[in-house]
PDB file of C-alpha atoms in Angstrom:
ATOM      1  CA  UNK E 468      23.060  22.388 -40.503  1.00 53.00           C
ATOM      2  CA  UNK E 469      25.213  20.980 -43.283  1.00 74.00           C
ATOM      3  CA  UNK E 470      28.481  22.605 -42.334  1.00 91.00           C
ATOM      4  CA  UNK E 471      30.719  24.823 -44.456  1.00 95.00           C
ATOM      5  CA  UNK E 472      30.333  23.953 -48.118  1.00 96.00           C
ATOM      6  CA  UNK E 473      32.942  24.681 -50.794  1.00 97.00           C
ATOM      7  CA  UNK E 474      32.678  24.386 -54.557  1.00 97.00           C
ATOM      8  CA  UNK E 475      34.215  23.147 -56.688  1.00 97.00           C
ATOM      9  CA  UNK E 476      36.166  20.625 -54.662  1.00 95.00           C
ATOM     10  CA  UNK E 477      38.769  20.219 -57.376  1.00 96.00           C
ATOM     11  CA  UNK E 478      39.801  22.505 -60.206  1.00 97.00           C
ATOM     12  CA  UNK E 479      42.513  22.020 -62.803  1.00 98.00           C
ATOM     13  CA  UNK E 480      43.254  25.085 -64.873  1.00 98.00           C
ATOM     14  CA  UNK E 481      45.849  26.282 -67.320  1.00 97.00           C
ATOM     15  CA  UNK E 482      48.292  28.961 -66.299  1.00 97.00           C
ATOM     16  CA  UNK E 483      46.899  32.390 -67.032  1.00 97.00           C
ATOM     17  CA  UNK E 484      43.245  31.437 -66.660  1.00 98.00           C
ATOM     18  CA  UNK E 485      40.930  32.845 -64.004  1.00 98.00           C
ATOM     19  CA  UNK E 486      39.290  30.638 -61.392  1.00 98.00           C
ATOM     20  CA  UNK E 487      36.591  31.270 -58.834  1.00 98.00           C
ATOM     21  CA  UNK E 488      35.785  29.319 -55.692  1.00 98.00           C
ATOM     22  CA  UNK E 489      32.580  29.580 -53.739  1.00 98.00           C
ATOM     23  CA  UNK E 490      32.042  29.104 -50.024  1.00 98.00           C
ATOM     24  CA  UNK E 491      28.714  28.730 -48.253  1.00 97.00           C
ATOM     25  CA  UNK E 492      29.202  29.165 -44.512  1.00 96.00           C
ATOM     26  CA  UNK E 493      27.142  27.628 -41.769  1.00 94.00           C
ATOM     27  CA  UNK E 494      23.800  29.356 -41.654  1.00 91.00           C
ATOM     28  CA  UNK E 495      23.780  32.542 -39.544  1.00 85.00           C
ATOM     29  CA  UNK E 496      27.545  32.584 -39.100  1.00 91.00           C
ATOM     30  CA  UNK E 497      28.566  36.204 -39.412  1.00 92.00           C
ATOM     31  CA  UNK E 498      32.277  35.618 -39.929  1.00 93.00           C
ATOM     32  CA  UNK E 499      33.852  33.944 -42.913  1.00 96.00           C
ATOM     33  CA  UNK E 500      37.541  33.192 -43.452  1.00 96.00           C
ATOM     34  CA  UNK E 501      39.739  32.093 -46.329  1.00 97.00           C
ATOM     35  CA  UNK E 502      42.979  30.169 -45.849  1.00 97.00           C
ATOM     36  CA  UNK E 503      45.441  28.622 -48.277  1.00 96.00           C
ATOM     37  CA  UNK E 504      47.300  25.375 -47.674  1.00 94.00           C
ATOM     38  CA  UNK E 505      50.148  24.048 -49.797  1.00 94.00           C
ATOM     39  CA  UNK E 506      51.450  20.498 -49.604  1.00 89.00           C
ATOM     40  CA  UNK E 507      53.328  19.774 -46.421  1.00 88.00           C
ATOM     41  CA  UNK E 508      52.422  23.079 -44.826  1.00 92.00           C
ATOM     42  CA  UNK E 509      49.860  24.371 -42.399  1.00 93.00           C
ATOM     43  CA  UNK E 510      47.058  26.634 -43.566  1.00 95.00           C
ATOM     44  CA  UNK E 511      47.925  30.304 -44.075  1.00 95.00           C
ATOM     45  CA  UNK E 512      45.470  33.093 -43.396  1.00 94.00           C
ATOM     46  CA  UNK E 513      44.304  35.040 -46.448  1.00 96.00           C
ATOM     47  CA  UNK E 514      41.361  37.181 -45.391  1.00 96.00           C
ATOM     48  CA  UNK E 515      38.220  37.352 -43.319  1.00 94.00           C
ATOM     49  CA  UNK E 516      34.794  38.992 -43.422  1.00 95.00           C
ATOM     50  CA  UNK E 517      32.377  40.070 -40.796  1.00 93.00           C
ATOM     51  CA  UNK E 518      29.027  40.068 -42.551  1.00 93.00           C
ATOM     52  CA  UNK E 519      29.781  41.718 -45.896  1.00 94.00           C
ATOM     53  CA  UNK E 520      32.763  43.766 -44.698  1.00 94.00           C
ATOM     54  CA  UNK E 521      36.248  42.503 -45.463  1.00 94.00           C
ATOM     55  CA  UNK E 522      38.105  43.328 -42.256  1.00 92.00           C
ATOM     56  CA  UNK E 523      41.611  42.049 -42.873  1.00 90.00           C
ATOM     57  CA  UNK E 524      43.709  40.863 -45.776  1.00 92.00           C
ATOM     58  CA  UNK E 525      47.037  39.100 -45.647  1.00 91.00           C
ATOM     59  CA  UNK E 526      49.911  40.309 -47.773  1.00 88.00           C
ATOM     60  CA  UNK E 527      49.667  36.844 -49.344  1.00 83.00           C
ATOM     61  CA  UNK E 528      46.515  38.112 -51.038  1.00 86.00           C
ATOM     62  CA  UNK E 529      48.149  39.709 -54.062  1.00 88.00           C
ATOM     63  CA  UNK E 530      46.296  41.963 -56.480  1.00 92.00           C
ATOM     64  CA  UNK E 531      45.443  38.872 -58.548  1.00 95.00           C
ATOM     65  CA  UNK E 532      43.287  37.606 -55.686  1.00 96.00           C
ATOM     66  CA  UNK E 533      39.930  39.071 -54.778  1.00 95.00           C
ATOM     67  CA  UNK E 534      37.399  37.904 -52.251  1.00 96.00           C
ATOM     68  CA  UNK E 535      33.839  39.073 -51.835  1.00 96.00           C
ATOM     69  CA  UNK E 536      30.894  38.418 -49.593  1.00 96.00           C
ATOM     70  CA  UNK E 537      28.265  40.621 -51.191  1.00 92.00           C
ATOM     71  CA  UNK E 538      25.253  39.861 -49.017  1.00 87.00           C
ATOM     72  CA  UNK E 539      26.998  38.642 -45.931  1.00 86.00           C
ATOM     73  CA  UNK E 540      26.181  35.033 -46.713  1.00 91.00           C
ATOM     74  CA  UNK E 541      28.219  33.114 -49.308  1.00 96.00           C
ATOM     75  CA  UNK E 542      31.656  34.238 -50.416  1.00 98.00           C
ATOM     76  CA  UNK E 543      33.713  33.924 -53.573  1.00 98.00           C
ATOM     77  CA  UNK E 544      37.467  33.862 -53.981  1.00 98.00           C
ATOM     78  CA  UNK E 545      38.692  34.708 -57.468  1.00 97.00           C
ATOM     79  CA  UNK E 546      42.214  34.240 -58.724  1.00 97.00           C
ATOM     80  CA  UNK E 547      43.069  36.036 -61.931  1.00 97.00           C
ATOM     81  CA  UNK E 548      45.879  35.077 -64.300  1.00 97.00           C
ATOM     82  CA  UNK E 549      46.691  31.947 -62.332  1.00 97.00           C
ATOM     83  CA  UNK E 550      50.295  30.913 -61.821  1.00 96.00           C
ATOM     84  CA  UNK E 551      51.720  27.519 -60.934  1.00 95.00           C
ATOM     85  CA  UNK E 552      52.524  28.837 -57.473  1.00 95.00           C
ATOM     86  CA  UNK E 553      48.806  29.260 -56.851  1.00 96.00           C
ATOM     87  CA  UNK E 554      48.384  25.484 -56.765  1.00 97.00           C
ATOM     88  CA  UNK E 555      47.095  24.761 -53.287  1.00 96.00           C
ATOM     89  CA  UNK E 556      44.034  23.885 -51.286  1.00 95.00           C
ATOM     90  CA  UNK E 557      41.851  26.867 -50.495  1.00 97.00           C
ATOM     91  CA  UNK E 558      40.019  26.460 -47.228  1.00 96.00           C
ATOM     92  CA  UNK E 559      36.966  28.377 -46.159  1.00 97.00           C
ATOM     93  CA  UNK E 560      35.790  28.612 -42.571  1.00 95.00           C
ATOM     94  CA  UNK E 561      33.038  30.349 -40.650  1.00 94.00           C
ATOM     95  CA  UNK E 562      32.194  31.309 -37.099  1.00 91.00           C
ATOM     96  CA  UNK E 563      29.584  33.086 -35.018  1.00 87.00           C
ATOM     97  CA  UNK E 564      30.561  35.897 -32.682  1.00 82.00           C
ATOM     98  CA  UNK E 565      27.409  35.893 -30.605  1.00 75.00           C
ATOM     99  CA  UNK E 566      27.185  34.879 -26.994  1.00 68.00           C
ATOM    100  CA  UNK E 567      27.875  31.226 -26.258  1.00 63.00           C
ATOM    101  CA  UNK E 568      29.566  30.853 -29.624  1.00 63.00           C
ATOM    102  CA  UNK E 569      32.622  29.264 -28.067  1.00 64.00           C
ATOM    103  CA  UNK E 570      34.778  31.176 -30.571  1.00 71.00           C
ATOM    104  CA  UNK E 571      34.878  28.023 -32.662  1.00 83.00           C
ATOM    105  CA  UNK E 572      35.846  28.219 -36.320  1.00 88.00           C
ATOM    106  CA  UNK E 573      34.390  25.520 -38.555  1.00 91.00           C
ATOM    107  CA  UNK E 574      36.340  24.623 -41.688  1.00 93.00           C
ATOM    108  CA  UNK E 575      35.059  23.312 -44.974  1.00 95.00           C
ATOM    109  CA  UNK E 576      36.684  20.457 -46.820  1.00 93.00           C
ATOM    110  CA  UNK E 577      38.598  22.768 -49.104  1.00 95.00           C
ATOM    111  CA  UNK E 578      38.912  23.416 -52.824  1.00 96.00           C
ATOM    112  CA  UNK E 579      41.964  21.965 -54.521  1.00 96.00           C
ATOM    113  CA  UNK E 580      43.498  24.053 -57.281  1.00 97.00           C
ATOM    114  CA  UNK E 581      46.036  22.650 -59.709  1.00 97.00           C
ATOM    115  CA  UNK E 582      47.556  25.068 -62.222  1.00 97.00           C
ATOM    116  CA  UNK E 583      49.207  23.344 -65.179  1.00 96.00           C
TER     117      UNK E 583
ATOM    118  CA  UNK L 673      53.858  38.573 -34.972  1.00 80.00           C
ATOM    119  CA  UNK L 674      52.750  35.225 -33.658  1.00 86.00           C
ATOM    120  CA  UNK L 675      54.317  31.948 -34.710  1.00 92.00           C
ATOM    121  CA  UNK L 676      53.937  28.238 -34.000  1.00 96.00           C
ATOM    122  CA  UNK L 677      56.555  25.519 -34.064  1.00 97.00           C
ATOM    123  CA  UNK L 678      55.761  21.843 -34.276  1.00 98.00           C
ATOM    124  CA  UNK L 679      59.174  20.218 -33.984  1.00 97.00           C
ATOM    125  CA  UNK L 680      58.094  16.727 -35.018  1.00 96.00           C
ATOM    126  CA  UNK L 681      57.273  16.349 -38.701  1.00 96.00           C
ATOM    127  CA  UNK L 682      56.319  12.686 -38.431  1.00 97.00           C
ATOM    128  CA  UNK L 683      55.596  10.440 -35.454  1.00 97.00           C
ATOM    129  CA  UNK L 684      54.895   6.719 -35.493  1.00 97.00           C
ATOM    130  CA  UNK L 685      53.282   4.992 -32.520  1.00 97.00           C
ATOM    131  CA  UNK L 686      51.804   1.583 -31.902  1.00 97.00           C
ATOM    132  CA  UNK L 687      48.077   1.221 -31.485  1.00 97.00           C
ATOM    133  CA  UNK L 688      47.236   1.405 -27.809  1.00 97.00           C
ATOM    134  CA  UNK L 689      50.351   3.372 -26.935  1.00 98.00           C
ATOM    135  CA  UNK L 690      50.312   6.859 -25.491  1.00 97.00           C
ATOM    136  CA  UNK L 691      50.889   9.923 -27.624  1.00 97.00           C
ATOM    137  CA  UNK L 692      52.297  13.381 -27.127  1.00 98.00           C
ATOM    138  CA  UNK L 693      52.569  15.931 -29.923  1.00 98.00           C
ATOM    139  CA  UNK L 694      54.641  18.999 -29.218  1.00 98.00           C
ATOM    140  CA  UNK L 695      53.716  22.594 -29.933  1.00 98.00           C
ATOM    141  CA  UNK L 696      55.585  25.778 -29.050  1.00 97.00           C
ATOM    142  CA  UNK L 697      54.201  29.204 -29.758  1.00 95.00           C
ATOM    143  CA  UNK L 698      55.360  32.780 -29.815  1.00 91.00           C
ATOM    144  CA  UNK L 699      52.853  35.493 -29.021  1.00 84.00           C
ATOM    145  CA  UNK L 700      53.090  38.813 -27.224  1.00 73.00           C
ATOM    146  CA  UNK L 701      49.926  38.554 -25.179  1.00 77.00           C
ATOM    147  CA  UNK L 702      47.810  35.831 -23.658  1.00 77.00           C
ATOM    148  CA  UNK L 703      47.507  33.309 -26.454  1.00 86.00           C
ATOM    149  CA  UNK L 704      44.446  31.649 -27.838  1.00 90.00           C
ATOM    150  CA  UNK L 705      45.586  28.129 -28.722  1.00 93.00           C
ATOM    151  CA  UNK L 706      44.025  25.411 -30.832  1.00 94.00           C
ATOM    152  CA  UNK L 707      44.677  21.885 -32.024  1.00 97.00           C
ATOM    153  CA  UNK L 708      43.142  20.747 -35.305  1.00 96.00           C
ATOM    154  CA  UNK L 709      43.217  17.361 -37.039  1.00 97.00           C
ATOM    155  CA  UNK L 710      43.164  16.843 -40.796  1.00 94.00           C
ATOM    156  CA  UNK L 711      42.600  13.578 -42.610  1.00 91.00           C
ATOM    157  CA  UNK L 712      44.091  13.233 -46.114  1.00 85.00           C
ATOM    158  CA  UNK L 713      42.388  15.520 -48.606  1.00 79.00           C
ATOM    159  CA  UNK L 714      39.964  16.832 -46.014  1.00 83.00           C
ATOM    160  CA  UNK L 715      39.379  20.024 -44.101  1.00 86.00           C
ATOM    161  CA  UNK L 716      40.269  20.696 -40.490  1.00 92.00           C
ATOM    162  CA  UNK L 717      38.415  19.502 -37.436  1.00 93.00           C
ATOM    163  CA  UNK L 718      38.849  21.240 -34.095  1.00 93.00           C
ATOM    164  CA  UNK L 719      40.078  18.912 -31.352  1.00 96.00           C
ATOM    165  CA  UNK L 720      40.318  21.418 -28.523  1.00 94.00           C
ATOM    166  CA  UNK L 721      41.095  25.012 -27.670  1.00 92.00           C
ATOM    167  CA  UNK L 722      42.489  27.098 -24.830  1.00 91.00           C
ATOM    168  CA  UNK L 723      41.405  30.656 -24.152  1.00 86.00           C
ATOM    169  CA  UNK L 724      41.765  31.033 -20.391  1.00 84.00           C
ATOM    170  CA  UNK L 725      41.190  29.255 -17.107  1.00 85.00           C
ATOM    171  CA  UNK L 726      42.212  25.687 -16.439  1.00 88.00           C
ATOM    172  CA  UNK L 727      45.460  24.980 -18.222  1.00 91.00           C
ATOM    173  CA  UNK L 728      44.531  21.351 -18.883  1.00 96.00           C
ATOM    174  CA  UNK L 729      41.995  21.284 -21.672  1.00 95.00           C
ATOM    175  CA  UNK L 730      39.886  18.303 -22.658  1.00 96.00           C
ATOM    176  CA  UNK L 731      38.853  17.803 -26.258  1.00 96.00           C
ATOM    177  CA  UNK L 732      37.077  15.381 -28.501  1.00 95.00           C
ATOM    178  CA  UNK L 733      38.170  11.833 -29.300  1.00 94.00           C
ATOM    179  CA  UNK L 734      39.921  11.468 -25.936  1.00 96.00           C
ATOM    180  CA  UNK L 735      42.541  14.146 -26.573  1.00 98.00           C
ATOM    181  CA  UNK L 736      43.787  16.655 -24.028  1.00 98.00           C
ATOM    182  CA  UNK L 737      46.333  19.452 -24.072  1.00 98.00           C
ATOM    183  CA  UNK L 738      48.176  21.365 -21.406  1.00 96.00           C
ATOM    184  CA  UNK L 739      49.040  25.048 -21.632  1.00 95.00           C
ATOM    185  CA  UNK L 740      52.369  25.887 -20.023  1.00 94.00           C
ATOM    186  CA  UNK L 741      53.058  29.590 -20.140  1.00 91.00           C
ATOM    187  CA  UNK L 742      56.594  29.276 -18.760  1.00 92.00           C
ATOM    188  CA  UNK L 743      57.537  26.959 -21.604  1.00 94.00           C
ATOM    189  CA  UNK L 744      55.369  28.603 -24.284  1.00 93.00           C
ATOM    190  CA  UNK L 745      53.999  25.177 -25.016  1.00 96.00           C
ATOM    191  CA  UNK L 746      50.635  23.587 -25.709  1.00 97.00           C
ATOM    192  CA  UNK L 747      51.310  19.866 -26.135  1.00 98.00           C
ATOM    193  CA  UNK L 748      48.611  17.459 -27.233  1.00 98.00           C
ATOM    194  CA  UNK L 749      48.247  14.105 -25.500  1.00 98.00           C
ATOM    195  CA  UNK L 750      46.214  10.936 -25.710  1.00 98.00           C
ATOM    196  CA  UNK L 751      46.661   8.015 -23.334  1.00 97.00           C
ATOM    197  CA  UNK L 752      45.889   5.280 -25.877  1.00 97.00           C
ATOM    198  CA  UNK L 753      45.803   5.826 -29.625  1.00 97.00           C
ATOM    199  CA  UNK L 754      43.485   4.084 -32.063  1.00 96.00           C
ATOM    200  CA  UNK L 755      44.199   3.306 -35.713  1.00 95.00           C
ATOM    201  CA  UNK L 756      41.628   5.934 -36.665  1.00 94.00           C
ATOM    202  CA  UNK L 757      43.820   8.628 -35.079  1.00 96.00           C
ATOM    203  CA  UNK L 758      46.237   8.448 -38.012  1.00 97.00           C
ATOM    204  CA  UNK L 759      46.122  11.922 -39.554  1.00 97.00           C
ATOM    205  CA  UNK L 760      47.888  15.277 -39.695  1.00 97.00           C
ATOM    206  CA  UNK L 761      47.725  17.389 -36.553  1.00 98.00           C
ATOM    207  CA  UNK L 762      48.072  21.151 -36.532  1.00 97.00           C
ATOM    208  CA  UNK L 763      48.641  23.483 -33.622  1.00 97.00           C
ATOM    209  CA  UNK L 764      47.539  27.093 -34.067  1.00 95.00           C
ATOM    210  CA  UNK L 765      47.645  30.370 -32.190  1.00 93.00           C
ATOM    211  CA  UNK L 766      44.901  32.940 -32.662  1.00 88.00           C
ATOM    212  CA  UNK L 767      44.858  36.705 -32.667  1.00 77.00           C
ATOM    213  CA  UNK L 768      42.087  39.260 -32.514  1.00 73.00           C
ATOM    214  CA  UNK L 769      39.292  40.268 -30.198  1.00 72.00           C
ATOM    215  CA  UNK L 770      37.728  36.835 -30.275  1.00 71.00           C
ATOM    216  CA  UNK L 771      41.043  35.010 -30.503  1.00 71.00           C
ATOM    217  CA  UNK L 772      40.258  33.480 -33.822  1.00 75.00           C
ATOM    218  CA  UNK L 773      40.146  36.236 -36.429  1.00 75.00           C
ATOM    219  CA  UNK L 774      43.546  35.217 -37.727  1.00 85.00           C
ATOM    220  CA  UNK L 775      44.990  31.812 -36.933  1.00 91.00           C
ATOM    221  CA  UNK L 776      48.679  31.084 -37.406  1.00 93.00           C
ATOM    222  CA  UNK L 777      49.302  27.381 -37.895  1.00 96.00           C
ATOM    223  CA  UNK L 778      52.348  25.241 -37.410  1.00 97.00           C
ATOM    224  CA  UNK L 779      53.605  23.026 -40.208  1.00 96.00           C
ATOM    225  CA  UNK L 780      51.881  20.002 -38.758  1.00 97.00           C
ATOM    226  CA  UNK L 781      52.806  16.589 -37.383  1.00 98.00           C
ATOM    227  CA  UNK L 782      51.863  13.509 -39.360  1.00 97.00           C
ATOM    228  CA  UNK L 783      50.825  10.642 -37.101  1.00 97.00           C
ATOM    229  CA  UNK L 784      51.190   7.058 -38.269  1.00 97.00           C
ATOM    230  CA  UNK L 785      49.716   4.203 -36.226  1.00 97.00           C
ATOM    231  CA  UNK L 786      51.181   0.723 -36.509  1.00 96.00           C
ATOM    232  CA  UNK L 787      49.252  -2.370 -35.432  1.00 91.00           C
TER     233      UNK L 787
END
């Protein structure tokens, strides 16, 4: 078990470009979450999936943001027409809802986005 | 909607001294409460959590937290800090059927350890 893996770890992009982040959850975890963290702040919830179904989206997830989990395994978070305000760390997390799961969410190390 | 307040932005303690980090929450039902630690540029590691039962919760790395419903608090404590404890600490309250579908975090407390 290698934990939650996120790629790329760092991305610098020009304003207006599209970026995509990938998250590979812990094997067999059925839930996957995306959070955003700006400097000096705590993480903010963006969205979560149970298997391939996206069950909740925050109002922070504007129409420029789209997240998918097509086969219920890895997930992608795409940001279209990036703006400087999108600069942040994007955190992915996963959990298992089965018995004895302990309701524990495991976070990845995050993907840093800098929009210049 | 739930919310979390961490009143201390930055705390400095001497190595070997005791530590208490404050957390106050607002939530309409029985809260699911968490403490996470984050080292610079890294993700979050769960220290401990409270869902129900004993209000004094033990976690990893020698940390503990006490849930006080009357004060809407979930303060984190450690009797003797180590230099490796220097990090950012986040308190969070969870919502949903499993208590963790949507976590609301506080703004964090940065802990500095001096020799």
